[in-house]
Amino acid sequence: GFAKVDHHRKKRQGFPEVVFGEGKTAEQIISIIKALRAKNNQVLVTRISKEKAEFVQKACPEFTFNDTAQILFWKTEAEGNSHGYIAIICAGTSDLKVAEEAAVTAEVLGSKVRRIYDVGVAGLHRLLNHLEEIQNATVSVVVAGMEGALPSVVGGLVSHPVIAVPTSVGYGANFNGLSALLTMLNSCASGISVVNIDNGFGGGYNAVLIHQL
Amino acid sequence: GFAKVDHHRKKRQGFPEVVFGEGKTAEQIISIIKALRAKNNQVLVTRISKEKAEFVQKACPEFTFNDTAQILFWKTEAEGNSHGYIAIICAGTSDLKVAEEAAVTAEVLGSKVRRIYDVGVAGLHRLLNHLEEIQNATVSVVVAGMEGALPSVVGGLVSHPVIAVPTSVGYGANFNGLSALLTMLNSCASGISVVNIDNGFGGGYNAVLIHQL
Amino acid sequence: GFAKVDHHRKKRQGFPEVVFGEGKTAEQIISIIKALRAKNNQVLVTRISKEKAEFVQKACPEFTFNDTAQILFWKTEAEGNSHGYIAIICAGTSDLKVAEEAAVTAEVLGSKVRRIYDVGVAGLHRLLNHLEEIQNATVSVVVAGMEGALPSVVGGLVSHPVIAVPTSVGYGANFNGLSALLTMLNSCASGISVVNIDNGFGGGYNAVLIHQL
Amino acid sequence: GFAKVDHHRKKRQGFPEVVFGEGKTAEQIISIIKALRAKNNQVLVTRISKEKAEFVQKACPEFTFNDTAQILFWKTEAEGNSHGYIAIICAGTSDLKVAEEAAVTAEVLGSKVRRIYDVGVAGLHRLLNHLEEIQNATVSVVVAGMEGALPSVVGGLVSHPVIAVPTSVGYGANFNGLSALLTMLNSCASGISVVNIDNGFGGGYNAVLIHQL
Amino acid sequence: GFAKVDHHRKKRQGFPEVVFGEGKTAEQIISIIKALRAKNNQVLVTRISKEKAEFVQKACPEFTFNDTAQILFWKTEAEGNSHGYIAIICAGTSDLKVAEEAAVTAEVLGSKVRRIYDVGVAGLHRLLNHLEEIQNATVSVVVAGMEGALPSVVGGLVSHPVIAVPTSVGYGANFNGLSALLTMLNSCASGISVVNIDNGFGGGYNAVLIHQL
Amino acid sequence: GFAKVDHHRKKRQGFPEVVFGEGKTAEQIISIIKALRAKNNQVLVTRISKEKAEFVQKACPEFTFNDTAQILFWKTEAEGNSHGYIAIICAGTSDLKVAEEAAVTAEVLGSKVRRIYDVGVAGLHRLLNHLEEIQNATVSVVVAGMEGALPSVVGGLVSHPVIAVPTSVGYGANFNGLSALLTMLNSCASGISVVNIDNGFGGGYNAVLIHQL
Amino acid sequence: GFAKVDHHRKKRQGFPEVVFGEGKTAEQIISIIKALRAKNNQVLVTRISKEKAEFVQKACPEFTFNDTAQILFWKTEAEGNSHGYIAIICAGTSDLKVAEEAAVTAEVLGSKVRRIYDVGVAGLHRLLNHLEEIQNATVSVVVAGMEGALPSVVGGLVSHPVIAVPTSVGYGANFNGLSALLTMLNSCASGISVVNIDNGFGGGYNAVLIHQL
Amino acid sequence: GFAKVDHHRKKRQGFPEVVFGEGKTAEQIISIIKALRAKNNQVLVTRISKEKAEFVQKACPEFTFNDTAQILFWKTEAEGNSHGYIAIICAGTSDLKVAEEAAVTAEVLGSKVRRIYDVGVAGLHRLLNHLEEIQNATVSVVVAGMEGALPSVVGGLVSHPVIAVPTSVGYGANFNGLSALLTMLNSCASGISVVNIDNGFGGGYNAVLIHQL
Ligand SMILES: Nc1ncnc2c1ncn2[C@@H]1O[C@H](COP(=O)(O)O)[C@@H](O)[C@H]1O
Ligand SMILES: Nc1ncnc2c1ncn2[C@@H]1O[C@H](COP(=O)(O)O)[C@@H](O)[C@H]1O
Ligand SMILES: Nc1ncnc2c1ncn2[C@@H]1O[C@H](COP(=O)(O)O)[C@@H](O)[C@H]1O
Ligand SMILES: Nc1ncnc2c1ncn2[C@@H]1O[C@H](COP(=O)(O)O)[C@@H](O)[C@H]1O
Ligand SMILES: [Mg+2]
Ligand SMILES: [Mg+2]
Ligand SMILES: [Mg+2]
Ligand SMILES: [Mg+2]
Ligand SMILES: [Mg+2]
Ligand SMILES: [Mg+2]
Ligand SMILES: [Mg+2]
Ligand SMILES: [Mg+2]
């Protein structure tokens, strides 16, 4: 009917189709995740509200909901890379939601994660206190709103790839995250690539692809 | 004087500082690359015109110039990853310059590269003819202008990370590459991250970081 | 009074004036459609909510309401082209509302329609499974949000005109459909023309004009 | 080498691949059109300057160059629709170049064309003088710069599809054609679809697809 | 306190300060209009909701509220120009609110007004039916949303000044009235000047200044 | 041929069609102005370079060229309003070109003009020195670039209509005149209407329409 | 946990970290301000609603809430500069909220403030009435919405630094404060620097840094 | 004639009017600076090319030209603040021109300056090497292009005001300095205010106003 679930994806891409919860009804989500659960050993729904998630959980009680990340998931067994980890770094308290979307995505898809939060550039010593832990990661996901300068600073301090995630945190000339997005695309540091504004999922997913090479 | 060369970078980041040639005089470039050459075994200058490069080569005859990529470089010995390769894919003939900037960057930094050019989505069979070669890469750099749809299609066919490079090829509502940039940031395919418009260097550099993990 | 209904339009343009329901009160709509119904054999109101539609239906019980398409219509007899059909294609489940606005508009105006939904470029095989059905259409309406790449791919596979309809589905650098709109305007495929963001009505209407030639 | 000519296109799409001349060298163009000429009976190069065209004509003397349209073409025999015609309408003298790109494209691809030029909305009687000729066309291509209002007026007077082509003619708040583009996308007239700014080729090509149904 | 009422304005500018109701509390409005009423023979409050207006009317019962125009006013005697009139013209039913803001402003400030509504360019005959009435005005205010083409057409038919008022009516690439605004600023017709989006007040006020010369 | 001169315009609009010189060849201009000169007693060509004007003057020696305004014109006899005058006011020395386009347009069309130049808001006393002369005008044209604040200040000091003309003078966040344009559209002063960036012609033309009422 | 309070800031920067209240829960705010209060003699929370502030005050009754400024603060003793003062100037009644955010910030951080409100450029005499008081300040903070012209006028009348604060007051082509922001960045007056739209806090903070030199 | 030199400015604002050289002829500049030199003891012309400056120097040989800063000036005696200094900091070699415009402006207006150049955030140690020198300044001017992150980092390390100057250095999504401008306006560090893109003059001038308090 309304959806053609891409069952071929796990074979083609390593991970099953991830469900974008926004704009789907709870009923639609239930019907899609039942189909996915039958053929995969992980199922991930992003951007799903607490209310919708709880409704879905009644029909699918084996699913877990993470409230900060707004992610509903199910996972049978540990797969993925057992050595190394992904550093998830964020600039301010308000970027937490997006950072957690990245972190939970990465964990459900089988990667180990270390969280280094509220270490924005206006107080550099906070970042430098965690330098070694960051430098030892296989890949970093750096989440920042407002002016979004943190990925440039991290990118200049590490030798691994940095995935930058701009957030819509800010006001006025922030233009809902445009400011942070442009900052990250124009970074002087060389090893940075960027995903969409507030796309914590994309940040986590790309990091997993790199971590699991 | 005018520049503080970042000699510490090779140790901190794995590769020496890359010189951005645009807006620098030939004399400035000579003075910087002599300083870099003394302490590193690769030196890379991007966005340098043929005229400027030839002037520099008189003072530094050991440097090689790649005209399409507008890159001047020097390299002593093969370093880098000997297994696997980076796929550099581009949509149209006009994207060649940016694709070559990515390819030459990657090669100078020590990675093996396979070029798959002029395979844009308006004639899908051209891409599908090279599917296996693409799927076997460790990482892909996908370069496209106009509507920039190629990374979405590639991203849906592979299980490795895709670095998308929008180009400024196009006219009118293309707005100098904005169209392709937005396309890539909004891709439905999950494993895609994006660098700045026409930033072939960034595409190649990120791919090398991933390839050499 | 407040409105000058364009009774001349059916003669001049083949179809009577279509009522844009947004921003009109139910009373205004009733007064306009009664005037139109007296002189035409089809009446179409777009962008009308369920509540307003039900109120109108009390005064005009011969009208039918389509909830997904948000269209209220009345139609006496089958007119229109009896051979061939319009393919209405959409990329994702969230584009359904706009796709249905196109489909219902086309059907009420007398064209036959085939729906091919949820076949976005991130899983190409889904589209290729319906290739023949698409290639045999007289004209296609292709609806897509996010990066809006689907019309480029369809446009490269068919020999008939493609009407592209960008939707506002997405977030962040999607800028409420701007991303998909620019993609479609910059398409490398040649036979594509574009209507406004979320303008399913325009997509359906243009397709009917072409289909009924 | 640098280009993968899409020889399959004529079969798949009815017309061979059209060469976008901008940014290609004369040598590249010669090599591409020789390959195309061998397997097709029409070859079209758009956006090619007089200098480049004359250089190409030395190697390919059977090609004709149209200076206003900046189109180079070769065509063996009359193909295409023998009844009906395409109306190419433009608003001001400065829109001529784009209107001719549409007209010559349509003629080379086998359609009959009628030109109605310099009939912008600031002097309505000029348009109304040609009303019957416009209403009798199978499809209209309406080209306009500045505020781009002409397609709305034409669209309200005819019962066939209108392809609107915004041009970059204007200054200041015209923003290189953005003004005309937005006007056309927001038209109150229902049967209008839009191509990229200055895309006369796209206007002509879409009209041919419709005319030859 | 919070406001410095500009009592000098009537002498300097011919009309007293007009109160912008949006964002002011009913109490603030009462205190301002009492001060204004003491020294002038007209008082005008724009952009005031029905609720706020009714609250103000309790304290100032001599004030009249116009619901469509969202204007609250008080006026002792007829002043102003007794010959000629202002034509207030609008394109669609949805532009009524802004057109009425212009009309009521002009009437309160002492000008005679003729309303010609719902005569947009998609059905030209409706406008042409009122041509003489429009041509005989001293000045026209032309209000339009969507693509905003009406002022260009009117501007080409009259020999008096046209004040164009873009409205935010529309969706998608309308960008809240930007489309109509750009159209009007780029008009080919020469005697057109433009005020802010939805600024019916400005349209009416400028027309009065011209009418009362 | 290429142009349909609007001979009807003088009757319909009071003034003959004005020729927009940009993008027209000298030959095209000669052919158009010969046709206009035959039926009118004023002919005006705007945006014409010195070179083109001198070429045209060889064929039409009765025409006068104003270099600062880039206007070429011919005029038989004094027509127009003999009482009152238009004040043309500009903010800085760099706005002169646009101010002169307005002034010369107004003079050729028969109005008396007073020029008050280089009186921008950063040195208010310069403006206040000319206050009486400005207040006594029938209408003001206020030309300003950079932040474009001058019309707001003038608008608060006079009781007649103000036509504001933004210029593209400035750099950086000026965005080629966008800054001044937005300033003028958002003015707190009530009697201001706006024309396109750098449209001195439009400013002058609108002022004449008002002056000659 | 979720926040790394920057206790080092008072030593490094002269003032403790200011808490951005938007998007933080009352509980989070309580935990942060308790930590800050223990080590500083001023604590400032901006952008906090009345509801949240009252909740926080239950746990921290020594805190004061300023409703217009939406600021919650605590302060032990008078510190700061005892000679001179900061002039806080605003254009209209609707800019009050932002002006008060600046004023209260400055007062809590220890500076003396003079408020000169509702003195926008449309009625210049109101500003000129306070000229001496403004000229005698050490630094001015000038707050304005709509076209934002006030800082240019003030900047041309004083010999001290001016901090300009654009507000989002306005509609239509104001684009939520973009208009005022661009005006201020492009000011012809030389001694003006700008902070983000609606950033009264930043205006006040910068003024204090200057005042306390 | 064409210019009204603001001789009153030195008294009103502390410094004489500064001449903006762009778009003025050498003759105009000579006439203005002769007038200024007669009544002041400093004269400053910015944005003047070498060619124009040399021409002016023939008539005014007492003037000095600084080629990097594109500033022509004359100065009789040392005035200004003798204690403290302004730190002028820039991120990359390409920002030099703008940094020098700030530095030379400040020096001519009588302030002492320290230059700290090429210390961008991608190599933090370069900045930290100069930390004490920066922290001891009275005020900093921080110049940066690309992503413009340097002011945020400096702003978090000092207790004095920071004037941020975005430059147009960069390409693609830099949009001619928009990226750096937005970054600086959205900075998390509190004591930062911003001037226009490439406005080194404004940066220097504001710093002098603060330094000379
Ligand atoms: N083509 C390029 N695009 C973007 N960044 C580059 C490019 N080439 C070099 N870079 C970066 O620019 C920095 C050098 O800037 P600069 O000091 O101006 O030479 C290097 O560290 C690189 O990270
Ligand atoms: N959903 C829609 N989107 C765009 N235009 C529409 C839509 N529905 C109706 N229209 C057009 O809007 C016109 C009617 O506008 P109105 O007079 O406001 O009802 C009709 O002539 C249609 O061409
Ligand atoms: N400088 C100008 N700016 C804007 N419109 C102009 C200008 N000069 C002439 N026009 C208008 O352009 C129309 C002529 O356009 P065209 O047919 O291209 O010569 C005239 O009717 C004028 O209304
Ligand atoms: N109203 C405000 N606008 C802009 N920045 C602010 C505001 N209030 C506080 N800040 C800054 O935001 C930082 C705190 O951010 P957070 O860690 O999210 O609480 C502080 O260090 C301040 O510099
Ligand atoms: Mg924090
Ligand atoms: Mg190709
Ligand atoms: Mg789907
Ligand atoms: Mg014409
Ligand atoms: Mg209507
Ligand atoms: Mg001046
Ligand atoms: Mg007020
Ligand atoms: Mg450097």
PDB file of N, CA and C in Angstrom, chain C residues 87-104:
ATOM      1  N   ALA C  87       0.953   8.845 -15.211  1.00  0.00           N
ATOM      2  CA  ALA C  87       1.626   8.181 -14.087  1.00  0.00           C
ATOM      3  C   ALA C  87       1.898   9.209 -12.999  1.00  0.00           C
ATOM      4  N   ILE C  88       1.395   8.921 -11.786  1.00  0.00           N
ATOM      5  CA  ILE C  88       1.697   9.787 -10.644  1.00  0.00           C
ATOM      6  C   ILE C  88       2.679   9.019  -9.769  1.00  0.00           C
ATOM      7  N   ILE C  89       3.895   9.534  -9.659  1.00  0.00           N
ATOM      8  CA  ILE C  89       4.985   8.805  -9.004  1.00  0.00           C
ATOM      9  C   ILE C  89       5.436   9.621  -7.795  1.00  0.00           C
ATOM     10  N   CYS C  90       5.618   8.990  -6.647  1.00  0.00           N
ATOM     11  CA  CYS C  90       6.197   9.772  -5.546  1.00  0.00           C
ATOM     12  C   CYS C  90       7.318   9.038  -4.844  1.00  0.00           C
ATOM     13  N   ALA C  91       8.189   9.824  -4.205  1.00  0.00           N
ATOM     14  CA  ALA C  91       9.441   9.299  -3.663  1.00  0.00           C
ATOM     15  C   ALA C  91       9.269   8.618  -2.315  1.00  0.00           C
ATOM     16  N   GLY C  92       8.511   9.257  -1.400  1.00  0.00           N
ATOM     17  CA  GLY C  92       8.419   8.700  -0.058  1.00  0.00           C
ATOM     18  C   GLY C  92       7.004   8.720   0.470  1.00  0.00           C
ATOM     19  N   THR C  93       6.782   8.034   1.572  1.00  0.00           N
ATOM     20  CA  THR C  93       5.473   7.982   2.185  1.00  0.00           C
ATOM     21  C   THR C  93       4.988   9.386   2.569  1.00  0.00           C
ATOM     22  N   SER C  94       5.886  10.263   2.942  1.00  0.00           N
ATOM     23  CA  SER C  94       5.469  11.592   3.399  1.00  0.00           C
ATOM     24  C   SER C  94       5.019  12.498   2.249  1.00  0.00           C
ATOM     25  N   ASP C  95       5.301  12.120   1.008  1.00  0.00           N
ATOM     26  CA  ASP C  95       4.878  12.920  -0.138  1.00  0.00           C
ATOM     27  C   ASP C  95       3.466  12.580  -0.599  1.00  0.00           C
ATOM     28  N   LEU C  96       2.838  11.628   0.076  1.00  0.00           N
ATOM     29  CA  LEU C  96       1.533  11.110  -0.334  1.00  0.00           C
ATOM     30  C   LEU C  96       0.452  12.166  -0.506  1.00  0.00           C
ATOM     31  N   LYS C  97       0.387  13.068   0.448  1.00  0.00           N
ATOM     32  CA  LYS C  97      -0.647  14.107   0.439  1.00  0.00           C
ATOM     33  C   LYS C  97      -0.588  14.909  -0.872  1.00  0.00           C
ATOM     34  N   VAL C  98       0.604  15.307  -1.258  1.00  0.00           N
ATOM     35  CA  VAL C  98       0.764  16.092  -2.476  1.00  0.00           C
ATOM     36  C   VAL C  98       0.503  15.229  -3.712  1.00  0.00           C
ATOM     37  N   ALA C  99       0.976  14.017  -3.692  1.00  0.00           N
ATOM     38  CA  ALA C  99       0.740  13.109  -4.816  1.00  0.00           C
ATOM     39  C   ALA C  99      -0.756  12.877  -5.016  1.00  0.00           C
ATOM     40  N   GLU C 100      -1.478  12.706  -3.899  1.00  0.00           N
ATOM     41  CA  GLU C 100      -2.923  12.496  -4.014  1.00  0.00           C
ATOM     42  C   GLU C 100      -3.647  13.761  -4.503  1.00  0.00           C
ATOM     43  N   GLU C 101      -3.145  14.935  -4.132  1.00  0.00           N
ATOM     44  CA  GLU C 101      -3.750  16.166  -4.663  1.00  0.00           C
ATOM     45  C   GLU C 101      -3.644  16.172  -6.186  1.00  0.00           C
ATOM     46  N   ALA C 102      -2.500  15.732  -6.680  1.00  0.00           N
ATOM     47  CA  ALA C 102      -2.322  15.639  -8.138  1.00  0.00           C
ATOM     48  C   ALA C 102      -3.251  14.591  -8.739  1.00  0.00           C
ATOM     49  N   ALA C 103      -3.288  13.430  -8.107  1.00  0.00           N
ATOM     50  CA  ALA C 103      -4.056  12.312  -8.669  1.00  0.00           C
ATOM     51  C   ALA C 103      -5.550  12.613  -8.690  1.00  0.00           C
ATOM     52  N   VAL C 104      -6.069  13.118  -7.576  1.00  0.00           N
ATOM     53  CA  VAL C 104      -7.512  13.392  -7.514  1.00  0.00           C
ATOM     54  C   VAL C 104      -7.875  14.525  -8.471  1.00  0.00           C
TER      55      VAL C 104
END
